[in-house]
Coordinates of C-alpha atoms in Angstrom, one line a residue:
M1 CA 19.1 -16.9 -31.0
L2 CA 16.2 -17.4 -29.1
K3 CA 16.2 -14.6 -26.3
Y4 CA 12.9 -14.7 -24.2
C5 CA 9.8 -17.1 -23.8
G6 CA 6.4 -15.8 -22.6
R7 CA 4.0 -16.9 -20.0
G8 CA 2.9 -20.7 -20.4
E9 CA 6.2 -21.5 -21.9
Y10 CA 9.8 -22.5 -21.0
R11 CA 12.9 -22.5 -22.9
A12 CA 14.1 -26.0 -24.4
K13 CA 16.9 -27.2 -26.4
V14 CA 15.8 -29.0 -29.5
T15 CA 18.1 -31.3 -31.7
G16 CA 18.1 -30.2 -35.5
K17 CA 19.7 -31.9 -38.3
T18 CA 23.0 -30.1 -37.7
R19 CA 22.9 -28.4 -34.5
C20 CA 20.9 -27.9 -31.3
I21 CA 18.7 -24.9 -31.1
E22 CA 16.7 -23.3 -28.4
K23 CA 12.8 -22.9 -28.8
C24 CA 10.2 -22.0 -26.6
K25 CA 7.7 -24.8 -25.8
K26 CA 4.3 -24.9 -24.2
C27 CA 4.2 -26.1 -20.5
H28 CA 2.9 -29.5 -20.3
D29 CA -0.6 -30.4 -18.6
G30 CA -0.2 -29.8 -14.7
Y31 CA 2.3 -27.4 -15.0
Y32 CA 2.5 -23.5 -15.4
N33 CA 4.7 -20.6 -15.8
S34 CA 3.4 -17.1 -14.9
H35 CA 6.4 -15.0 -15.9
Y36 CA 6.8 -12.8 -18.8
F37 CA 9.8 -12.3 -21.0
H38 CA 11.9 -15.1 -19.4
T39 CA 14.6 -17.5 -19.9
L40 CA 13.6 -20.3 -17.6
T41 CA 14.0 -23.7 -18.7
H42 CA 11.4 -25.2 -16.8
C43 CA 7.5 -24.7 -15.5
F44 CA 6.1 -25.0 -12.2
K45 CA 4.0 -27.9 -10.9
C46 CA 0.4 -26.9 -10.2
T47 CA -0.7 -26.6 -6.8
T48 CA -3.1 -29.6 -6.1
F49 CA -6.5 -28.6 -4.7
N50 CA -7.8 -31.0 -2.1
E51 CA -11.4 -31.3 -2.8
Y52 CA -11.9 -33.3 0.5
A53 CA -10.6 -30.3 2.6
P54 CA -13.7 -29.0 4.0
L55 CA -12.3 -25.3 4.4
M56 CA -10.8 -24.7 0.9
I57 CA -12.6 -23.2 -2.0
L58 CA -11.4 -23.6 -5.6
V59 CA -11.2 -20.1 -7.1
E60 CA -9.5 -21.3 -10.6
N61 CA -8.1 -24.3 -11.8
C62 CA -4.3 -24.1 -12.9
T63 CA -3.8 -23.1 -16.5
R64 CA -0.4 -23.2 -18.3
F65 CA -0.3 -19.5 -17.5
E66 CA -1.5 -19.5 -13.7
D67 CA -1.3 -21.8 -10.7
T68 CA -4.2 -23.1 -9.1
K69 CA -6.1 -20.3 -7.3
I70 CA -7.4 -21.5 -3.6
R71 CA -8.8 -19.6 -1.1
C72 CA -10.5 -20.3 2.3
K73 CA -13.9 -20.1 4.0
E74 CA -14.5 -16.8 6.1
N75 CA -12.5 -16.5 9.1
F76 CA -9.7 -18.5 7.7
Y77 CA -6.8 -17.6 5.3
Y78 CA -5.0 -19.8 2.9
I79 CA -1.3 -20.6 3.5
K80 CA 0.3 -21.8 0.1
D81 CA 2.9 -24.9 0.5
P82 CA 4.6 -26.7 -2.1
T83 CA 2.7 -29.9 -1.0
G84 CA -0.7 -28.1 -1.7
G85 CA -1.4 -25.7 1.4
W86 CA -4.0 -25.5 4.0
C87 CA -6.5 -23.1 5.8
Q88 CA -5.5 -21.6 9.0
A89 CA -8.1 -19.6 11.4
C90 CA -7.7 -15.9 11.5
T91 CA -6.5 -14.5 14.6
N92 CA -9.2 -12.5 16.4
C93 CA -7.6 -9.6 17.8
T94 CA -10.6 -8.5 19.8
L95 CA -10.5 -11.9 22.0
R96 CA -6.9 -11.0 22.6
H97 CA -7.8 -7.6 24.1
Q98 CA -6.1 -6.0 20.9
F99 CA -7.0 -3.9 18.1
F100 CA -7.1 -4.7 14.6
G101 CA -3.9 -3.2 12.6
K102 CA -4.8 -5.3 9.5
E103 CA -7.7 -7.5 8.8
C104 CA -7.3 -11.0 7.8
S105 CA -7.1 -11.7 4.1
D106 CA -7.3 -14.2 1.7
D107 CA -3.7 -15.2 2.0
S108 CA -2.4 -13.6 5.1
D109 CA -3.4 -13.4 9.0
A110 CA -4.6 -10.3 10.9
I111 CA -2.0 -8.3 12.7
C112 CA -3.1 -7.2 16.1
C113 CA -1.9 -4.0 17.9
D114 CA -1.9 -2.9 21.3
K115 CA -3.2 0.6 20.6
E116 CA -6.0 1.9 18.1
N117 CA -4.9 3.5 15.0
M118 CA -1.3 2.1 14.6
I119 CA 0.2 1.7 11.4
I120 CA 1.6 -1.5 9.9
K121 CA 5.2 -1.5 8.8
N122 CA 7.0 -4.7 7.9
G123 CA 4.4 -7.0 9.6
T124 CA 4.6 -4.8 13.1
C125 CA 2.3 -2.2 14.5
E126 CA 3.9 1.3 14.8
D127 CA 2.4 4.5 16.2
F128 CA 1.8 7.3 13.8
V129 CA 4.1 10.1 13.7
Y130 CA 2.6 13.3 14.9
C131 CA 3.8 16.9 14.1
G132 CA 3.6 20.1 16.2
V133 CA 3.2 23.7 15.7
D134 CA 4.8 25.2 12.8
E135 CA 5.9 21.6 11.3
Y136 CA 4.3 19.6 8.5
L137 CA 4.4 15.8 7.7
Q138 CA 6.8 14.4 5.0
H139 CA 5.4 11.2 4.2
R140 CA 7.8 8.0 3.7
T141 CA 9.9 7.8 0.9
N142 CA 12.0 5.2 -0.3
D143 CA 15.1 5.7 1.7
E144 CA 13.6 8.2 4.5
E145 CA 10.9 7.5 7.4
E146 CA 7.8 9.3 7.8
S147 CA 8.9 12.6 9.6
C148 CA 8.1 16.2 10.9
K149 CA 9.7 19.1 9.0
P150 CA 9.8 22.8 9.9
C151 CA 7.5 25.0 7.7
A152 CA 9.1 27.8 5.6
D153 CA 8.9 31.3 6.7
G154 CA 5.7 32.9 6.9
C155 CA 3.9 29.5 6.8
G156 CA 2.9 27.0 9.9
N157 CA 0.6 25.0 11.6
S158 CA -1.3 26.1 14.8
E159 CA -2.1 22.6 16.0
E160 CA -0.3 21.1 18.7
R161 CA -0.7 17.2 17.4
H162 CA -1.5 16.8 13.7
R163 CA -0.8 15.0 10.5
K164 CA -0.9 17.6 7.8
R165 CA 1.1 17.2 4.9
T166 CA 1.1 21.3 4.2
C167 CA 1.6 24.3 6.0
E168 CA -0.7 27.4 5.8
E169 CA 0.2 30.7 5.2
K170 CA 0.3 32.9 8.4
K171 CA -1.7 36.2 8.7
D172 CA 0.6 39.0 9.8
S173 CA -0.2 39.5 13.5
N174 CA 0.1 43.3 13.1
S175 CA -2.6 43.6 10.6
S176 CA -6.1 43.5 11.5
N177 CA -9.0 41.9 9.8
F178 CA -11.0 45.2 10.4
S179 CA -10.8 47.4 7.4
I180 CA -12.7 50.7 6.8
P181 CA -14.4 51.2 3.3
P182 CA -12.6 54.2 1.4
K183 CA -15.7 56.4 1.2
V184 CA -16.4 56.1 4.9
L185 CA -12.9 56.8 5.6
V186 CA -13.1 60.1 3.4
I187 CA -16.0 61.3 5.5
I188 CA -14.2 60.5 8.9
L189 CA -11.1 62.5 7.8
Q190 CA -13.4 65.4 6.4
L191 CA -15.3 65.4 9.9
L192 CA -12.0 65.4 11.9
L193 CA -10.9 68.6 9.7
I194 CA -14.1 70.2 10.5
I195 CA -13.5 69.5 14.2
I196 CA -9.8 70.7 14.1
L197 CA -10.5 73.8 12.3

């Protein structure tokens, strides 16, 4: 029994002499399938490149493995659509008196933020998380947001607003960085004994 087909193929039922069997067949011209190890019974129609669209640039023609690759001229991004797609002007955050949170790319618009150095999360601008004294920044995991955690005993951070991921070892406040070499200490003790006696 046939289980999976590869890129550029689709799963088809072929009638044999005594029974119907499943077989992987190549995508026809004008169709593609970019999936690996799949059970799809069809290929996808290639996106049509409009050679008369002045803003579009053909990057690669469609093959049976990949769809047509199209991008737009500078300061435009491509919006893919089942009918072929089009080029849209990139948003200029500076003209809106905002800051670029994310620059315009080949296939997505810029994201403008009200403040500088904001992070983009799910397409929206958010402030960075800043930690305080004796805290460290725990970065975002799959199920937890970025947050500040307390440093372990004997460790800390002295800055009031930071994004450090680790805590530094604290120096004992009772100890001094000033140390006397052992030979000098012996001489001082000998002098003290002479003075006392």
